[in-house]
Coordinates of C-alpha atoms and ligand atoms in Angstrom, one line a residue:
Chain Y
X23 CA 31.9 17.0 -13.1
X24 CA 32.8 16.5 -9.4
X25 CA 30.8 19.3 -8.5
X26 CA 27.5 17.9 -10.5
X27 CA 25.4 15.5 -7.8
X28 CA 22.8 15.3 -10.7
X29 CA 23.5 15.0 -14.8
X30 CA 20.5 15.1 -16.7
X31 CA 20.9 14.0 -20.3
X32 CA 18.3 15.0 -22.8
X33 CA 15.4 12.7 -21.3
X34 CA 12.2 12.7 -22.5
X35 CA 9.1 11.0 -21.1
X36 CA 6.1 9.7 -23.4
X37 CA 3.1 8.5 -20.8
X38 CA 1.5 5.3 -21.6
X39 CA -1.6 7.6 -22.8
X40 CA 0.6 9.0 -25.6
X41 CA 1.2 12.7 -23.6
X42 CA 5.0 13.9 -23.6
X43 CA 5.5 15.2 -20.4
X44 CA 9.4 16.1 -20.7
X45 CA 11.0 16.9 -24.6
X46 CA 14.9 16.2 -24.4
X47 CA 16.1 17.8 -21.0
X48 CA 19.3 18.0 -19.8
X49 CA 19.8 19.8 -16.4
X50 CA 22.7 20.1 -14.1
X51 CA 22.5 19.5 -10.4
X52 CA 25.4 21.2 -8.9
X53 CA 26.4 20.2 -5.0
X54 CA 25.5 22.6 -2.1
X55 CA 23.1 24.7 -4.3
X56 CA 19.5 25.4 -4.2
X57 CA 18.1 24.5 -7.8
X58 CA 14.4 26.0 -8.3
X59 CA 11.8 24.7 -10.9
X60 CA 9.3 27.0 -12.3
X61 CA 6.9 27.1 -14.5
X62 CA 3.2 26.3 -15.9
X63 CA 0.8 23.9 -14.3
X64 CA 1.6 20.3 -16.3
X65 CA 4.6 22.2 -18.0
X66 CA 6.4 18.7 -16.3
X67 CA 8.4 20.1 -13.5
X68 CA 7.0 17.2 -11.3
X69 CA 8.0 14.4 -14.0
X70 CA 11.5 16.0 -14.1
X71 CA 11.6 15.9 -10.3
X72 CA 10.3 12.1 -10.6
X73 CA 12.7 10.9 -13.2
X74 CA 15.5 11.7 -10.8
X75 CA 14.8 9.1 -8.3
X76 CA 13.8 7.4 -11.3
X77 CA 10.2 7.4 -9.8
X78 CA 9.2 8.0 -13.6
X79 CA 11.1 6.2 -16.0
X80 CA 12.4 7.8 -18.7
X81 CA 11.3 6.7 -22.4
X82 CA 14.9 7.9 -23.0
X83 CA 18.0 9.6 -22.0
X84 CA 20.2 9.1 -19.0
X85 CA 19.6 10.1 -15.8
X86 CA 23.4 9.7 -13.5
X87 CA 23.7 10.4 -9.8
X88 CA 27.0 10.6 -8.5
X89 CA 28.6 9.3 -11.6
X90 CA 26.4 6.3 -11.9
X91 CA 24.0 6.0 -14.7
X92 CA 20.6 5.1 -12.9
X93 CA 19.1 4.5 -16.8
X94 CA 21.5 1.4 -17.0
X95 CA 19.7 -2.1 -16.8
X96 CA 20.0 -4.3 -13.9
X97 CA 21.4 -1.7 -11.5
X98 CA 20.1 -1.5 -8.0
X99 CA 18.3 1.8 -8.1
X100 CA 17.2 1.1 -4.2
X101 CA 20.8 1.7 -3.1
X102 CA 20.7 5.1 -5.1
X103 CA 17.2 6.5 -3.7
X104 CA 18.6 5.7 -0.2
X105 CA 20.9 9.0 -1.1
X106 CA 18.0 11.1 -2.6
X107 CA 15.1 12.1 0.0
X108 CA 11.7 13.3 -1.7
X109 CA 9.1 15.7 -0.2
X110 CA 5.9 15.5 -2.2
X111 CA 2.8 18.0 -1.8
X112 CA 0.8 15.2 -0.2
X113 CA 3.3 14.6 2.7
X114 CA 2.4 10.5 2.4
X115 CA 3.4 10.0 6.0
X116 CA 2.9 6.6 7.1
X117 CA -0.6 6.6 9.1
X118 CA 0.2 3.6 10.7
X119 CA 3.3 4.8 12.0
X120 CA 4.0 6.7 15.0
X121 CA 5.8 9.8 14.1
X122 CA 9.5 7.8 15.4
X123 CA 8.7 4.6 13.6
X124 CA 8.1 6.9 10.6
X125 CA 11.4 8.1 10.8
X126 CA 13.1 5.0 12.0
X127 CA 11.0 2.4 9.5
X128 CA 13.7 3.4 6.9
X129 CA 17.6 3.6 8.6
X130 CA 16.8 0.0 10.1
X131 CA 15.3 -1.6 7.3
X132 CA 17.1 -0.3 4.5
X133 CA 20.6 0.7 6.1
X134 CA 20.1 -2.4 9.1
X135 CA 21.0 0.2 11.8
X136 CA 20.4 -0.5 14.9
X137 CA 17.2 0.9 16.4
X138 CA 18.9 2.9 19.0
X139 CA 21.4 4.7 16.3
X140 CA 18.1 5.4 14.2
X141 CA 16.0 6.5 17.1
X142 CA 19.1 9.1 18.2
X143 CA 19.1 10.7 15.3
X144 CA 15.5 10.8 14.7
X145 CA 15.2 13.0 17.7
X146 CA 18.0 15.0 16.8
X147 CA 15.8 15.5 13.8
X148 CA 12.9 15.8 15.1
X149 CA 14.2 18.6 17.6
X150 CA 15.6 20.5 14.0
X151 CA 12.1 20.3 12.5
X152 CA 10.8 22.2 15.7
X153 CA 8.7 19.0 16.5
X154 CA 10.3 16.9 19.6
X155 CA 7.1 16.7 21.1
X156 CA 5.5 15.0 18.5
X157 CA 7.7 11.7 18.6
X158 CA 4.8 9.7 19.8
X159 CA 2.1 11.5 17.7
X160 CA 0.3 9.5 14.5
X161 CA 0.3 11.5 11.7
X162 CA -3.9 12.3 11.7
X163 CA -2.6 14.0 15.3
X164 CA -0.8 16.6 13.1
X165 CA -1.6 19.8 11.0
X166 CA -0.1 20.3 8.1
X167 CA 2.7 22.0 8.5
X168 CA 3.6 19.8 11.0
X169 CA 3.4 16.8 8.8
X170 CA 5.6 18.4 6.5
X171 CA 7.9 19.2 8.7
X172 CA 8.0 15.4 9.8
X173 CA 8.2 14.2 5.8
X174 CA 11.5 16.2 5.3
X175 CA 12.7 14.8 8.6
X176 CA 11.8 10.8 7.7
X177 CA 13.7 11.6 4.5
X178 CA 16.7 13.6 6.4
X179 CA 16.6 10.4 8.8
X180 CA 18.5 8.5 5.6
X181 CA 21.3 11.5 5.4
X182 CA 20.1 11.9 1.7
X183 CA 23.5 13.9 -0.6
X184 CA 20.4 15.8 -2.0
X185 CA 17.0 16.8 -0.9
X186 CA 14.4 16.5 -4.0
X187 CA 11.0 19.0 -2.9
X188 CA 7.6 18.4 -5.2
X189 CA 5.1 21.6 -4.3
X190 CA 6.1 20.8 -0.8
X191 CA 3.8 23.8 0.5
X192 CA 1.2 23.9 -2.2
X193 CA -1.7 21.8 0.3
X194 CA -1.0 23.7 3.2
X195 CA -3.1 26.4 4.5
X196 CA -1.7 29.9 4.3
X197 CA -0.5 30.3 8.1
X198 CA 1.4 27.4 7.8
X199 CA 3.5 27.8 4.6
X200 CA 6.2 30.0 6.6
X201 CA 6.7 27.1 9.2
X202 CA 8.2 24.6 6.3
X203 CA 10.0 26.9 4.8
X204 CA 11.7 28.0 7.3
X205 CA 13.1 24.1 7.5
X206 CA 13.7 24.3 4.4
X207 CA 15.6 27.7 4.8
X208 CA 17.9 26.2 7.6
X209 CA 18.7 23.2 5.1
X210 CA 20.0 25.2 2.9
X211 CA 21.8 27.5 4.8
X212 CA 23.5 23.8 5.7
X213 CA 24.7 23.2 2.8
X214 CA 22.7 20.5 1.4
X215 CA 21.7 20.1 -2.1
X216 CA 18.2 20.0 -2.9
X217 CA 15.8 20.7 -6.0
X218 CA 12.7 22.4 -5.2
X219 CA 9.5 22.5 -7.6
X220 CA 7.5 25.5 -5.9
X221 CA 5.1 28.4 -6.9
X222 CA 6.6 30.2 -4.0
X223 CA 8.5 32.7 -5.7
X224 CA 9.9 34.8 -2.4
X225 CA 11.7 31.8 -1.5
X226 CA 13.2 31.3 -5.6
X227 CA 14.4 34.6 -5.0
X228 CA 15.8 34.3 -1.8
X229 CA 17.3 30.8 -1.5
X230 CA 17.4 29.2 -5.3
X231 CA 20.8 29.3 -6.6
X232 CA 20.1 28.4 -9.7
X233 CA 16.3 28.8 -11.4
X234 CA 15.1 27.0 -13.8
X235 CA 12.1 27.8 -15.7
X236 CA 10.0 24.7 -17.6
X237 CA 7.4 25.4 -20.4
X238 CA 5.4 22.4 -22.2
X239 CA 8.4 19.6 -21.3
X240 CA 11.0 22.1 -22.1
X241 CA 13.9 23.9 -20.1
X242 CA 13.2 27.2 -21.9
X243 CA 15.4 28.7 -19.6
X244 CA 17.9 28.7 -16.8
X245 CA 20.2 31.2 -14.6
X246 CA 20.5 32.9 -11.4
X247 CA 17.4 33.9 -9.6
X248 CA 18.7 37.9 -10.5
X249 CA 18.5 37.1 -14.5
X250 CA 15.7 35.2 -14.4
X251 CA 13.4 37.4 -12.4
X252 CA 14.4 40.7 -13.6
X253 CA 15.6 40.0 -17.1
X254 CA 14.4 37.3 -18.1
X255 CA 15.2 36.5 -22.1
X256 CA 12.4 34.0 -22.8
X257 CA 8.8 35.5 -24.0
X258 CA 6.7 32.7 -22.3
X259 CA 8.9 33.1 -18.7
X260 CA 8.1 36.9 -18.8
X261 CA 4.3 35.9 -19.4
X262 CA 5.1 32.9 -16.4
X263 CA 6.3 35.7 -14.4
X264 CA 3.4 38.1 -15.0
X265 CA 1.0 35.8 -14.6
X266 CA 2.6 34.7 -11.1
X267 CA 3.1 38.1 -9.9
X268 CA -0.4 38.9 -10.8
X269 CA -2.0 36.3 -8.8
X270 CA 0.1 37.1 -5.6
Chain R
X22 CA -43.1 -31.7 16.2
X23 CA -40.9 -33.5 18.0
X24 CA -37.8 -32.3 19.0
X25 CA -37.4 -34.9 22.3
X26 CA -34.4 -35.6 20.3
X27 CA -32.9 -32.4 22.0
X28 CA -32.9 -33.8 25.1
X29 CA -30.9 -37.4 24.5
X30 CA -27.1 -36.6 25.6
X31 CA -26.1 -39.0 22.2
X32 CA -27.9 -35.9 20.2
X33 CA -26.8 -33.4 21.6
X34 CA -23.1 -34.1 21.5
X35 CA -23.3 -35.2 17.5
X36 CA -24.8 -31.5 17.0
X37 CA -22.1 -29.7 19.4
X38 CA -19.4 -32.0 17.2
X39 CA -20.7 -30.7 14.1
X40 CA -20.9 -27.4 15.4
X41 CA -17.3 -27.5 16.6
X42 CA -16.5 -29.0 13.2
X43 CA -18.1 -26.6 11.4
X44 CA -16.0 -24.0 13.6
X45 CA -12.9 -25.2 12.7
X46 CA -13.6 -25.8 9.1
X47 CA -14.4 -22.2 8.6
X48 CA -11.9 -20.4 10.6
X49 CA -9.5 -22.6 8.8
X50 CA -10.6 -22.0 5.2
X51 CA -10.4 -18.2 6.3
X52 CA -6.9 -18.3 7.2
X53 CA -5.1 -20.8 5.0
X54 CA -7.8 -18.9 1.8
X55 CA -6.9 -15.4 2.9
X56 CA -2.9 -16.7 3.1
X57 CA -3.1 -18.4 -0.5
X58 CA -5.2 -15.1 -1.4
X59 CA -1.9 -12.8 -0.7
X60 CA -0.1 -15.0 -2.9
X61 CA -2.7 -14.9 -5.7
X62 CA -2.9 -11.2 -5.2
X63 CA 0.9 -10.3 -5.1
X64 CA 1.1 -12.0 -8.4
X65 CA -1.7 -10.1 -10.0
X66 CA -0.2 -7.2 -9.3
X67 CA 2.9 -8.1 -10.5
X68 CA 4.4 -7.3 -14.1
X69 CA 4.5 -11.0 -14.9
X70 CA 1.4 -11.5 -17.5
X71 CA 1.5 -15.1 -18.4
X72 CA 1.2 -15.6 -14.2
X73 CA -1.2 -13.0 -14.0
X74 CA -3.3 -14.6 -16.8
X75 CA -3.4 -17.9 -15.2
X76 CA -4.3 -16.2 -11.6
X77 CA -7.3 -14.5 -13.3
X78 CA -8.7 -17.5 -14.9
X79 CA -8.3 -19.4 -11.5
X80 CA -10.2 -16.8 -9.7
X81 CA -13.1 -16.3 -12.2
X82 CA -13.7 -19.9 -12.5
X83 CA -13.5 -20.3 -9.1
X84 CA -16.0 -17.8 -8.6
X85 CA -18.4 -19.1 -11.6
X86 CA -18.9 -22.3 -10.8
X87 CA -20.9 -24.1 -7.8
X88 CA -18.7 -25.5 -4.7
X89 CA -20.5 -28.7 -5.1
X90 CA -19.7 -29.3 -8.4
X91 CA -16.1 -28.2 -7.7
X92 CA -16.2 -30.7 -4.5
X93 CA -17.6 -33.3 -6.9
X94 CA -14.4 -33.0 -9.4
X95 CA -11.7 -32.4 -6.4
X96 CA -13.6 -35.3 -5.2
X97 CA -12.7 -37.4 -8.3
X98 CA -9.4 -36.2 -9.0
X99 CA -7.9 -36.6 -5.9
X100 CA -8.2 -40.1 -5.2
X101 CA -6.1 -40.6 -2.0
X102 CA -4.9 -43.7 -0.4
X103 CA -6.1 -44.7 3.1
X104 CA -4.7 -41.5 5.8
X105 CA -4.9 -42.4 9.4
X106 CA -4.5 -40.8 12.0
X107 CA -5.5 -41.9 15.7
X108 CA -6.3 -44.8 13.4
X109 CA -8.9 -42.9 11.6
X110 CA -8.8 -42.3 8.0
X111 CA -8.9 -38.7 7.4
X112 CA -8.6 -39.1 3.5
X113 CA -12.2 -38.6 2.3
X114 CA -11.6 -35.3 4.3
X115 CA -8.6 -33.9 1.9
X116 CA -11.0 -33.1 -1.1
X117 CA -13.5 -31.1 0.7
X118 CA -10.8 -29.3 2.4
X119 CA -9.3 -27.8 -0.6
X120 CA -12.3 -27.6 -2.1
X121 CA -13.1 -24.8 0.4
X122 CA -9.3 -23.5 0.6
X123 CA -9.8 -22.9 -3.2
X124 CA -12.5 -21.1 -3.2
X125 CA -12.3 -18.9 0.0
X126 CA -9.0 -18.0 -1.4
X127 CA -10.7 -16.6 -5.2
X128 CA -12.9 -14.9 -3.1
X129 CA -10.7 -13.0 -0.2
X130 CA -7.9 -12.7 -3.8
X131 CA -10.3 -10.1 -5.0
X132 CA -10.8 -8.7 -1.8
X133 CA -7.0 -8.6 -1.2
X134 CA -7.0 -6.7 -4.5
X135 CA -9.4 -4.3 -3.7
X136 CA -7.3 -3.5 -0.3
X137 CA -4.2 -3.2 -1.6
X138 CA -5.2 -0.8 -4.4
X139 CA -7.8 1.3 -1.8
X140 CA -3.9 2.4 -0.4
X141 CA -2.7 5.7 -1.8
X142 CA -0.5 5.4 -5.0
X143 CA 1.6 8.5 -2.5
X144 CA 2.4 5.6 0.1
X145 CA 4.3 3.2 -2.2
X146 CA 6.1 5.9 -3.5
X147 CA 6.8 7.4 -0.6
X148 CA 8.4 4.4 0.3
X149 CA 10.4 3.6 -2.5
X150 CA 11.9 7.2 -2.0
X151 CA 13.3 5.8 1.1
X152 CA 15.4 3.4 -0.4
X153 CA 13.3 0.7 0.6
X154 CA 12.3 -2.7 -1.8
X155 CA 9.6 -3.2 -3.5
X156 CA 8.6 -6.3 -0.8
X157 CA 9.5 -3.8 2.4
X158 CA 7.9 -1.5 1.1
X159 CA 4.8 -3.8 0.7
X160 CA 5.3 -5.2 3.6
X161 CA 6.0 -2.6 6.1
X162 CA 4.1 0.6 4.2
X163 CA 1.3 -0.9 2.1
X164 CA -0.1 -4.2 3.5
X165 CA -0.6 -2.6 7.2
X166 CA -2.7 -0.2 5.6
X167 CA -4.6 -2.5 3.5
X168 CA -5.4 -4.9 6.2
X169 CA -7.2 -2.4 7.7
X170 CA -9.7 -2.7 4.8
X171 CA -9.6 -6.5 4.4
X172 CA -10.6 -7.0 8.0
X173 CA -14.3 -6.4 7.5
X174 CA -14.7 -8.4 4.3
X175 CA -12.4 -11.0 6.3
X176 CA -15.3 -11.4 8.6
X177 CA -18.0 -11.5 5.3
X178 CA -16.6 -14.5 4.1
X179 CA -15.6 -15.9 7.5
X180 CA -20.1 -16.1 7.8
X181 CA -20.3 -16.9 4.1
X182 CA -17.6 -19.7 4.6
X183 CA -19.6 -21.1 8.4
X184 CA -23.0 -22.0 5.7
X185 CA -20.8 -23.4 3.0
X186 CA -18.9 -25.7 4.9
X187 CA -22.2 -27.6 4.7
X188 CA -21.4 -29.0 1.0
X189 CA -18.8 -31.0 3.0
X190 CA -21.7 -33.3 4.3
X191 CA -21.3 -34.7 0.6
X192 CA -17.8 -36.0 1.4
X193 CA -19.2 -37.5 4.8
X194 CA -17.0 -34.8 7.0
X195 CA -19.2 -34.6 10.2
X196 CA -19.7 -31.1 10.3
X197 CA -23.4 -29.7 11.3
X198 CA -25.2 -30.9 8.1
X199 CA -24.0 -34.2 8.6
X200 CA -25.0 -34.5 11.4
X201 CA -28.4 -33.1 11.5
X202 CA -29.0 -35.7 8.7
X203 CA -27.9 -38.2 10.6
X204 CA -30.1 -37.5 13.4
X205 CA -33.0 -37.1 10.8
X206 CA -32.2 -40.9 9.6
X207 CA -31.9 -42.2 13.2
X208 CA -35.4 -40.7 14.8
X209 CA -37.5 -39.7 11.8
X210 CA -37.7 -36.2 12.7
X211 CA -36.8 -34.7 9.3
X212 CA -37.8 -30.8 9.1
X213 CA -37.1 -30.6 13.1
X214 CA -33.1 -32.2 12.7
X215 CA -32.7 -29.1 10.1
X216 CA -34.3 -26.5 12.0
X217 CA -31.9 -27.3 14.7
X218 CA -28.9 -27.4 12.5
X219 CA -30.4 -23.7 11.0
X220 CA -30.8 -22.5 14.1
X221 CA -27.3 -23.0 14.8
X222 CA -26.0 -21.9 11.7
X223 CA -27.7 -18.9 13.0
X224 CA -26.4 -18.4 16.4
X225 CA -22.9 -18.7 14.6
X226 CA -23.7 -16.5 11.5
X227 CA -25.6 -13.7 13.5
X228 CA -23.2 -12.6 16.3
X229 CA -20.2 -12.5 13.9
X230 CA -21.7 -10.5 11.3
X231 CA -23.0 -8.2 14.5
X232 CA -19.6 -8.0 15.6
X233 CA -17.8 -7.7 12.4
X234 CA -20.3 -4.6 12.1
X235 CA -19.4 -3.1 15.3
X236 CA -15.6 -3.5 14.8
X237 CA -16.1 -1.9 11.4
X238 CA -17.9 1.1 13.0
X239 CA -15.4 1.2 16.0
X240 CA -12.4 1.5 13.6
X241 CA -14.0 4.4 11.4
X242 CA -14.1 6.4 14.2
X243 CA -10.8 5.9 15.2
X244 CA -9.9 7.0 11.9
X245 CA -11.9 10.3 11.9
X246 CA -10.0 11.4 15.0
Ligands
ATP2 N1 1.0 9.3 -14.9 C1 0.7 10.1 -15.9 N2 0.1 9.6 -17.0 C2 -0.2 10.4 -18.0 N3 0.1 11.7 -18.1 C3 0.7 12.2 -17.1 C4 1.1 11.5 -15.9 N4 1.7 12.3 -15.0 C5 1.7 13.5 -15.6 N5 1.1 13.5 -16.8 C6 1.0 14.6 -17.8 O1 2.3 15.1 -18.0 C7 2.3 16.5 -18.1 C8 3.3 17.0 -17.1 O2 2.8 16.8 -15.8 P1 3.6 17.2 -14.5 O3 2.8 16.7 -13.4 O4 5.0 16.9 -14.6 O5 3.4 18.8 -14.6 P2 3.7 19.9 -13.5 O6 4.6 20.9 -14.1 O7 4.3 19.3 -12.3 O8 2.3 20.5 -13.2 P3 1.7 21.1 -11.8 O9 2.3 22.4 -11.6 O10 0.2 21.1 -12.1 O11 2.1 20.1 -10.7 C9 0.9 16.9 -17.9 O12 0.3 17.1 -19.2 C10 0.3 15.8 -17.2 O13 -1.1 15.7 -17.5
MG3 MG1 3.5 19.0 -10.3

């Protein structure tokens, strides 16, 4: 339990429109590891992702970070996705925002730090992320990769206890995919927790502790990268994994 | 023709008071409508549906019926003792005022809206991943954004707001209307006292839909950069 950052109990999500994006999941998050989710396009690796921040709402099931159920009514769910930093595909910098003020906006409105503690360690961040140039950039200055790179360092800048990645290199031109991952490498190889939906496989292989493979709102199956990639027990992740392996 | 009237210093200052009237009546109803317009659109958007029925009915009614029939009623229902001040009674003036407060605030609501939801779904969320509230994040994330596509439609209704100030000649408020019409009851010169006022209305109208035009263009291309 202690070791668990995330407990997922059997969730499921129903859309307004009727379509059951996640059937009665329960996942473990365990602290310091790299958790991978693979799978199917609309197989709801991205609602799973979203229900932990509790950007999607569960229809039901519980959903408890750090021992706190964020299902529960009339709990303050801000104060909880202060400790969970999200990278999504579309990077959603702030355009208005210089690239400091996009990493500061958050520490001194949410946590009231002062600006100079927020601006520190946004450099320090900023020089991580390989991008210390950039502080007084606006994000339609950058490429892609470098955005990135700045997204994972605005949500770094609220010293998340877990790092939550949707596609995070799925819209970025081929020659830049290496840059973020290699962030996201270094991250790891700091300790912190994070969750990863990707269709990068090398790096499921190489950094996901744990891989978990999602068909039709299902967990259909879950283990170390070395079961799941070269004997997988599931039919439908052996077709996932031909079809991937195919394509690349 | 005779438009000697032009040259009398009494004339000319009555059509420069209505034009500075006129002035202040619009740029007022702009700000105070697009300020009552953030309300109206914050609580559209909100989850709250018996407000959110009431704020759509307000704004379609608003927008379906004539301002001089809704001056009329405000007229009538808001029967206001004597106001001075500078020993001049500014009561008669209170109708008209919210009369055009109400409606430029309908009309900018919608436009509000239509800002506000032009912002990427991405942003909001974004935001909220940060830890921060609902109102910071609408504050400091999404309204700076949408602004950015109020602004020109601001400057729509700031020239569409300029010509309908002229219903508040009805409640004797001596903007440019009122004046021209006075001028047309003191020298006779009834199409020429009108032309003047139009041709004012114009020189107000025109530059400020140029310049809205030009601001629009100037930002566009600071945005494909
Ligand atoms: N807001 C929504 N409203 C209705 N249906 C949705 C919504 N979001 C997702 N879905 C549906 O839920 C299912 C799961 O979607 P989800 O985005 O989680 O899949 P995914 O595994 O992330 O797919 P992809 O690899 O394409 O990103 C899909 O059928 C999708 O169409
Ligand atoms: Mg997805």
């Amino acid at each position: 339990m202690p070791n668990n950052v995330i407990e997922v109990r059997q969730i499921t999500k129903v859309f307004k429109d009727g379509t059951k994006a996640l059937d009665d999941v329960s996942l473990d998050i365990v602290k310091n590891q790299v958790t991978v989710i693979i799978g199917p396009s609309g197989s709801g690796k991205s609602t799973l992702l979203r229900t932990l921040n509790l950007l999607e709402i569960p229809s039901s099931g519980q959903v408890f970070f750090e021992g706190t159920d964020l299902t529960s009514k009339g709990l303050d769910m801000n104060k909880h996705r202060e400790k969970m930093g999200m990278v999504f595909q579309g990077f959603y910098l702030f355009p208005h925002l210089s690239v400091l003020d996009n990493l500061t906006v958050a520490p001194i409105t949410v946590k009231k730090e002062s600006p100079e503690t927020a601006i520190n360690r946004a450099k320090i961040l900023l020089k991580q992320v390989g991008l210390s140039e950039k502080e007084q950039s606006y994000p339609n200055q950058l490429s892609g990769g470098q955005k990135q790179r700045i997204a994972i360092a605005r949500a770094l800048c609220m010293e998340p206890d877990v790092m939550l990645f949707d596609e995070p290199t799925s819209a970025l031109d081929p020659e830049m995919i290496g840059e973020v991952l290699n962030v996201m490498r270094s991250l790891a190889n700091q300790g912190m927790t994070m969750v990863v939906v990707t269709h990068e496989m090398g790096f499921a292989k190489e950094f996901g502790d744990h891989i978990v493979v999602m068909d039709q709102g299902k967990i259909i199956e879950e283990g170390t990268p070395e079961i799941i990639f070269n004997t997988p027990k599931n039919k439908r992740t052996q077709e996932f994994l031909r079809r991937v392996i195919e394509k690349a | 023709m005779n438009f000697s009237f032009l040259l009398d210093p009494y004339y000319q200052s009555l059509l420069l008071q209505g034009l500075f009237v006129t002035l202040v009546l619009a740029l007022l109803a702009v700000f105070i409508g697009t300020l009552l317009a953030l309300g109206l659109a914050i609580v559209r958007m909100s989850s709250f549906k018996p407000l959110k029925f009431i704020v759509v009915a307000y704004v379609e009614i608003i927008r379906g019926t004539p301002i001089v029939v809704q001056l009329i009623i405000m007229y009538s229902l808001l029967r206001l003792p004597v106001m001075l001040i500078n020993n001049f009674d500014i009561s008669p003036f209170i109708p008209g005022m919210f009369t055009l407060f109400i409606n430029s605030s309908a009309y900018m609501s919608e436009v509000v809206r239509a800002g506000v939801a032009s912002v990427d779904k991405g942003q909001s969320e974004a935001g909220r991943s940060l830890g921060l509230t609902q109102g910071q994040t609408f504050r400091k994330i999404i309204l700076p954004q949408a602004i950015k596509n109020i602004l020109p439609a601001l400057g729509n209704e700031f020239v569409t707001l300029i010509k309908e100030t002229s219903v508040l000649m009805y409640s004797g408020v001596a903007e440019l209307t009122y004046q021209a019409s006075m001028i047309k009851s003191e020298t006779y010169s009834f199409m020429e006292s009108y032309l003047v006022a139009a041709v004012l209305y114009f020189a107000l109208t025109f530059p400020t839909s140029k310049l809205m035009a030009y601001l629009e263009r100037r930002m566009k291309k600071a945005d494909a950069k």
